[in-house]
């Protein structure tokens, strides 16, 4: 396995062959200067990197403790860290001679990011989405279509993300020669977790450089939210061998970890195989994968990337959780005090930073990875607060 006992390639048949092809290609291109330079070019000239490291002075003064810095992934083109990964994988797909990108999407964020990369590189794009999600997220469906993607509504089972993954995999297995499956987080069979981490590790590399430039030292804490784990592993990876930097991942506790409505995989999950990898997963007593819930679509996942399962196992990263209510309060506070509306996913990381900041001395430094912007979440938070919207 790639990460202690976690990771692996738990897929069979033609999909395994296709995954092996991706592995072989990535093993080559990850050392290819030309490929890496092309990736860097698009990160800079298309995604708008490096993203800012912003000192949140008002927030820091509000809590009266540690200095709080925000890594502004929300300022990337398309408004989140996801663009880093889709650019990397789409470029690899092109190098492999593929003409088409296929992906699943839940709320639509990964679908929109994939459709963006496909538009940029002139590739065909097909996004599978559960019919329930299609209805809930019609604006994102339109956005994908605007970007040139074909959106396939999936009518099987509960008609949500799980069925969308199955449907996309079936379609992929029919057109392996021409099509690349573009995974949205640091999950799935090897090499996807490693590859997605490599495409996201720029976040932590920039944090290190930027904080040393202004503070002449490393941060004491780096905090990120964890759904599948791509923004978190991207923020953490540079610091894993620097033990003075404490790393904290924050999962969604939804309505509370003592209820059934949460997505606190690391806190309450068990070792299991899901989506082609051995990792930690929320499972029922009969071994079925648990239904999960969070106010935040991006954190609503019953598994987690295998590298996180490993980092927990070796006690290098601490995993905690934040409830919907706490996340909404952090969403409101950052908006009010800094004029920055964060993604509801990123707000989970803010919750932990705020709790910690109060307890720490003023010479300590916390960096929060602000994984995305919150425009997409404003309507839902308004509803949560019973604010009357006309449309
Ligand atoms: C998708 C998403 C996440 C969750 O995904 P990870 O792979 O865990 O990073 C977090 N924040 C934002 C803004 C997202 O769009």
JSON list of C-alpha atoms and ligand atoms in Angstrom, two decimals, residues 80-82 109 184-186 225-232 298-299 343 345-346 371-372 376, ligand 1:
[
{"chain": "A", "resi": 80, "resn": "UNK", "atom": "CA", "xyz": [-11.58, 27.29, -4.91]},
{"chain": "A", "resi": 81, "resn": "UNK", "atom": "CA", "xyz": [-8.57, 25.01, -4.70]},
{"chain": "A", "resi": 82, "resn": "UNK", "atom": "CA", "xyz": [-10.20, 22.48, -7.04]},
{"chain": "A", "resi": 109, "resn": "UNK", "atom": "CA", "xyz": [-18.43, 22.02, -7.83]},
{"chain": "A", "resi": 184, "resn": "UNK", "atom": "CA", "xyz": [-12.20, 15.40, -7.68]},
{"chain": "A", "resi": 185, "resn": "UNK", "atom": "CA", "xyz": [-10.37, 14.73, -4.44]},
{"chain": "A", "resi": 186, "resn": "UNK", "atom": "CA", "xyz": [-7.40, 12.84, -2.99]},
{"chain": "A", "resi": 225, "resn": "UNK", "atom": "CA", "xyz": [-11.26, 21.29, 6.28]},
{"chain": "A", "resi": 226, "resn": "UNK", "atom": "CA", "xyz": [-11.46, 17.64, 5.17]},
{"chain": "A", "resi": 227, "resn": "UNK", "atom": "CA", "xyz": [-14.03, 16.18, 2.80]},
{"chain": "A", "resi": 228, "resn": "UNK", "atom": "CA", "xyz": [-12.11, 13.78, 0.58]},
{"chain": "A", "resi": 229, "resn": "UNK", "atom": "CA", "xyz": [-9.05, 15.62, 1.81]},
{"chain": "A", "resi": 230, "resn": "UNK", "atom": "CA", "xyz": [-7.49, 17.34, -1.21]},
{"chain": "A", "resi": 231, "resn": "UNK", "atom": "CA", "xyz": [-7.22, 20.91, 0.06]},
{"chain": "A", "resi": 232, "resn": "UNK", "atom": "CA", "xyz": [-6.02, 19.64, 3.45]},
{"chain": "A", "resi": 298, "resn": "UNK", "atom": "CA", "xyz": [-18.05, 19.45, -0.26]},
{"chain": "A", "resi": 299, "resn": "UNK", "atom": "CA", "xyz": [-17.59, 17.73, 3.11]},
{"chain": "A", "resi": 343, "resn": "UNK", "atom": "CA", "xyz": [-17.03, 28.72, 1.47]},
{"chain": "A", "resi": 345, "resn": "UNK", "atom": "CA", "xyz": [-16.54, 24.02, 3.75]},
{"chain": "A", "resi": 346, "resn": "UNK", "atom": "CA", "xyz": [-13.68, 26.36, 4.66]},
{"chain": "A", "resi": 371, "resn": "UNK", "atom": "CA", "xyz": [-10.31, 26.53, 0.39]},
{"chain": "A", "resi": 372, "resn": "UNK", "atom": "CA", "xyz": [-12.98, 28.51, -1.45]},
{"chain": "A", "resi": 376, "resn": "UNK", "atom": "CA", "xyz": [-22.28, 29.60, -3.72]},
{"chain": "B", "resi": 1, "resn": "LIG", "atom": "C1", "xyz": [-14.75, 20.42, -2.76]},
{"chain": "B", "resi": 1, "resn": "LIG", "atom": "C2", "xyz": [-14.41, 21.39, -1.71]},
{"chain": "B", "resi": 1, "resn": "LIG", "atom": "C3", "xyz": [-13.89, 20.99, -0.44]},
{"chain": "B", "resi": 1, "resn": "LIG", "atom": "C4", "xyz": [-13.76, 19.56, -0.03]},
{"chain": "B", "resi": 1, "resn": "LIG", "atom": "O1", "xyz": [-12.90, 18.78, -0.78]},
{"chain": "B", "resi": 1, "resn": "LIG", "atom": "P1", "xyz": [-11.47, 18.34, -0.28]},
{"chain": "B", "resi": 1, "resn": "LIG", "atom": "O2", "xyz": [-11.04, 17.37, -1.29]},
{"chain": "B", "resi": 1, "resn": "LIG", "atom": "O3", "xyz": [-11.62, 17.74, 1.10]},
{"chain": "B", "resi": 1, "resn": "LIG", "atom": "O4", "xyz": [-10.62, 19.55, -0.24]},
{"chain": "B", "resi": 1, "resn": "LIG", "atom": "C5", "xyz": [-13.52, 21.97, 0.46]},
{"chain": "B", "resi": 1, "resn": "LIG", "atom": "N1", "xyz": [-13.66, 23.27, 0.18]},
{"chain": "B", "resi": 1, "resn": "LIG", "atom": "C6", "xyz": [-14.17, 23.70, -1.00]},
{"chain": "B", "resi": 1, "resn": "LIG", "atom": "C7", "xyz": [-14.30, 25.15, -1.23]},
{"chain": "B", "resi": 1, "resn": "LIG", "atom": "C8", "xyz": [-14.55, 22.78, -1.97]},
{"chain": "B", "resi": 1, "resn": "LIG", "atom": "O5", "xyz": [-15.04, 23.21, -3.15]}
]
